[in-house]
Protein backbone atom coordinates (compact mmCIF):
# COMPACT_ATOMS: atom_id res chain seq x y z
CA MET A 1 53.24 9.20 -52.36
CA ASN A 2 52.87 10.63 -48.89
CA ASP A 3 54.59 8.74 -46.04
CA SER A 4 51.62 9.25 -43.68
CA TYR A 5 49.54 7.00 -45.89
CA ARG A 6 52.01 4.17 -45.41
CA LYS A 7 52.01 4.61 -41.63
CA GLY A 8 48.31 3.78 -41.47
CA ASP A 9 46.90 7.26 -41.03
CA ARG A 10 43.57 7.57 -42.72
CA VAL A 11 42.67 10.60 -44.72
CA GLY A 12 39.55 11.92 -46.45
CA ALA A 13 36.41 9.78 -46.30
CA HIS A 14 38.31 7.03 -44.53
CA ARG A 15 38.90 8.91 -41.30
CA GLY A 16 38.12 6.99 -38.17
CA TRP A 17 35.78 8.17 -35.42
CA PRO A 18 37.42 10.23 -32.73
CA ALA A 19 37.91 8.33 -29.48
CA MET A 20 35.07 8.83 -26.98
CA GLY A 21 36.34 10.77 -24.01
CA MET A 22 34.07 9.10 -21.41
CA PRO A 23 35.86 6.57 -19.20
CA LEU A 24 34.45 3.07 -18.84
CA TRP A 25 33.52 3.55 -15.15
CA ALA A 26 31.31 6.52 -16.12
CA LYS A 27 29.49 4.41 -18.70
CA TRP A 28 28.87 1.71 -16.07
CA LEU A 29 27.65 4.32 -13.59
CA ILE A 30 25.15 5.67 -16.12
CA ALA A 31 23.95 2.14 -16.92
CA LEU A 32 23.52 1.39 -13.19
CA GLY A 33 21.54 4.62 -12.73
CA LEU A 34 19.23 3.69 -15.60
CA VAL A 35 18.65 0.23 -14.13
CA ILE A 36 17.75 1.74 -10.75
CA ILE A 37 15.37 4.28 -12.31
CA LEU A 38 13.65 1.64 -14.45
CA THR A 39 13.30 -0.66 -11.42
CA ILE A 40 11.66 2.08 -9.37
CA VAL A 41 9.28 2.93 -12.23
CA GLY A 42 8.39 -0.76 -12.57
CA VAL A 43 7.67 -1.14 -8.85
CA LEU A 44 5.47 1.96 -8.87
CA LEU A 45 3.55 0.67 -11.89
CA VAL A 46 2.94 -2.69 -10.23
CA GLN A 47 1.68 -0.97 -7.06
CA SER A 48 -0.56 1.26 -9.15
CA MET A 49 -2.01 -1.74 -10.96
CA ARG A 50 -2.56 -3.51 -7.64
CA ALA A 51 -4.38 -0.46 -6.25
CA ASP A 52 -6.55 -0.40 -9.38
CA MET A 53 -7.50 -4.05 -8.82
CA ILE A 54 -8.44 -3.31 -5.24
CA THR A 55 -10.51 -0.24 -6.02
CA SER A 56 -12.44 -1.66 -8.93
CA ASN A 57 -16.11 -2.39 -8.60
CA PRO A 58 -17.17 -2.28 -4.96
CA THR A 59 -20.76 -3.48 -4.71
CA SER A 60 -23.49 -2.55 -2.34
CA SER A 61 -24.27 -5.17 0.24
CA GLU A 62 -28.00 -4.61 0.54
CA GLY A 63 -30.26 -7.64 0.71
CA GLU A 64 -27.71 -10.13 2.06
CA THR A 65 -28.34 -12.13 5.22
CA PRO A 66 -25.80 -11.30 7.93
CA THR A 67 -23.78 -14.12 9.40
CA ASP A 68 -22.77 -14.70 13.00
CA PRO A 69 -18.97 -15.02 13.42
CA SER A 70 -19.38 -18.54 14.82
CA SER A 71 -21.10 -19.79 11.64
CA VAL A 72 -18.39 -18.81 9.13
CA PRO A 73 -15.59 -21.11 7.89
CA GLU A 74 -13.03 -21.84 10.62
CA ASP A 75 -10.14 -20.22 8.77
CA THR A 76 -11.94 -16.88 8.52
CA SER A 77 -9.96 -14.06 10.01
CA VAL A 78 -10.44 -10.38 9.43
CA ALA A 79 -7.63 -7.94 8.71
CA VAL A 80 -7.96 -4.18 8.89
CA LEU A 81 -5.90 -1.82 6.73
CA ASP A 82 -6.10 1.90 7.36
CA ALA A 83 -6.31 4.20 4.33
CA SER A 84 -7.76 7.09 6.34
CA SER A 85 -4.41 8.44 7.56
CA THR A 86 -5.62 8.52 11.17
CA GLU A 87 -3.17 7.05 13.65
CA GLY A 88 -4.54 3.98 15.47
CA ARG A 89 -7.75 3.72 13.44
CA ALA A 90 -7.03 0.18 12.19
CA ASP A 91 -6.43 -0.98 15.77
CA SER A 92 -9.68 0.54 17.04
CA VAL A 93 -11.68 -1.05 14.21
CA MET A 94 -10.00 -4.41 14.95
CA GLU A 95 -10.93 -4.06 18.64
CA GLN A 96 -14.55 -3.49 17.63
CA LEU A 97 -14.52 -6.61 15.43
CA SER A 98 -12.75 -8.72 18.08
CA ALA A 99 -15.34 -7.69 20.66
CA ALA A 100 -18.02 -8.92 18.25
CA GLY A 101 -16.31 -12.34 18.05
CA TRP A 102 -14.30 -12.07 14.83
CA ALA A 103 -10.86 -13.71 14.62
CA SER A 104 -8.18 -11.06 14.31
CA GLY A 105 -5.87 -10.85 11.34
CA ILE A 106 -3.28 -8.15 10.82
CA THR A 107 -3.74 -4.44 11.23
CA GLY A 108 -1.73 -1.84 9.41
CA GLY A 109 -1.68 0.90 6.86
CA ALA A 110 -3.04 0.50 3.34
CA SER A 111 -0.61 1.00 0.47
CA ALA A 112 -2.81 3.60 -1.24
CA PRO A 113 -5.43 6.15 -0.22
CA TYR A 114 -9.02 4.94 -0.33
CA ASP A 115 -12.15 7.07 -0.13
CA GLU A 116 -14.87 4.56 0.77
CA THR A 117 -14.49 2.05 3.58
CA THR A 118 -14.94 -1.33 1.93
CA VAL A 119 -14.92 -4.95 3.09
CA PHE A 120 -13.12 -7.23 0.63
CA TYR A 121 -13.41 -11.02 0.52
CA GLN A 122 -11.28 -13.47 -1.47
CA ALA A 123 -13.73 -16.18 -2.46
CA PRO A 124 -17.51 -16.65 -2.68
CA GLU A 125 -17.56 -18.75 0.52
CA TYR A 126 -16.44 -15.65 2.46
CA LYS A 127 -19.12 -13.33 1.08
CA ALA A 128 -21.50 -13.89 4.00
CA ALA A 129 -18.69 -13.26 6.46
CA ALA A 130 -17.75 -10.06 4.63
CA GLN A 131 -21.39 -8.98 4.74
CA ALA A 132 -21.57 -9.63 8.48
CA VAL A 133 -18.37 -7.63 9.06
CA ALA A 134 -19.76 -4.80 6.94
CA ASP A 135 -22.99 -4.85 8.95
CA GLU A 136 -21.05 -4.80 12.22
CA LEU A 137 -19.16 -1.70 11.09
CA GLY A 138 -22.05 0.03 9.34
CA VAL A 139 -20.31 -0.22 5.97
CA SER A 140 -22.36 -0.54 2.80
CA ALA A 141 -19.65 -1.55 0.31
CA ILE A 142 -18.31 -5.08 -0.05
CA SER A 143 -16.36 -6.47 -2.96
CA GLU A 144 -14.79 -9.75 -4.01
CA THR A 145 -11.12 -9.49 -4.94
CA SER A 146 -8.66 -11.92 -6.48
CA VAL A 147 -5.74 -10.16 -4.80
CA ASP A 148 -4.49 -11.33 -1.41
CA LEU A 149 -4.63 -8.00 0.41
CA SER A 150 -3.57 -9.08 3.87
CA GLY A 151 -3.29 -12.83 4.27
CA SER A 152 -6.84 -12.97 5.66
CA PRO A 153 -9.83 -14.03 3.58
CA VAL A 154 -11.73 -10.91 4.71
CA THR A 155 -10.04 -7.49 4.73
CA VAL A 156 -11.50 -4.17 5.78
CA ILE A 157 -9.92 -1.13 4.13
CA VAL A 158 -10.85 1.85 6.25
CA GLY A 159 -11.32 4.82 3.94
CA THR A 160 -11.42 8.55 4.45
CA ASP A 161 -15.15 8.25 5.17
CA ALA A 162 -14.37 6.56 8.52
CA ASP A 163 -15.35 9.60 10.59
CA GLU A 164 -18.76 9.71 8.89
CA LEU A 165 -19.24 6.02 9.71
CA GLY A 166 -18.18 6.51 13.33
CA LEU A 167 -15.18 4.22 13.05
């Protein structure tokens, strides 16, 4: 018999797999890279789904009775998010609403582009307030949303049609 057999060397069909040449730190680095990539993809998907919730089903506001800012629920504030890509547009729209007596919420940029300027409200009791804000701005689209867009019960998303509306 061959001495190599007694030493534990395997031959024929019983050969072991060759040792992988990749060091352990490289395997961990690849795993970390995959985790980062999957996290980024997940965040982008969540933002995309949120944008889809916001953009779904704006309704025309015709036929509603406008409301005076003093007759809406006390906690009603209006936030303005700019999706028009024009510097300072959210602030100028907020100034217009403040001058009309509306309580100011936040102003800032929207997380996604938006074509049509729309007034969103979070619950049925804010629909009249949203309608009044829309009338003040000359906006025809209002929509109820279940997503908290800004921390205010009424949020105006200024779209790319802002120039046409004179905002």
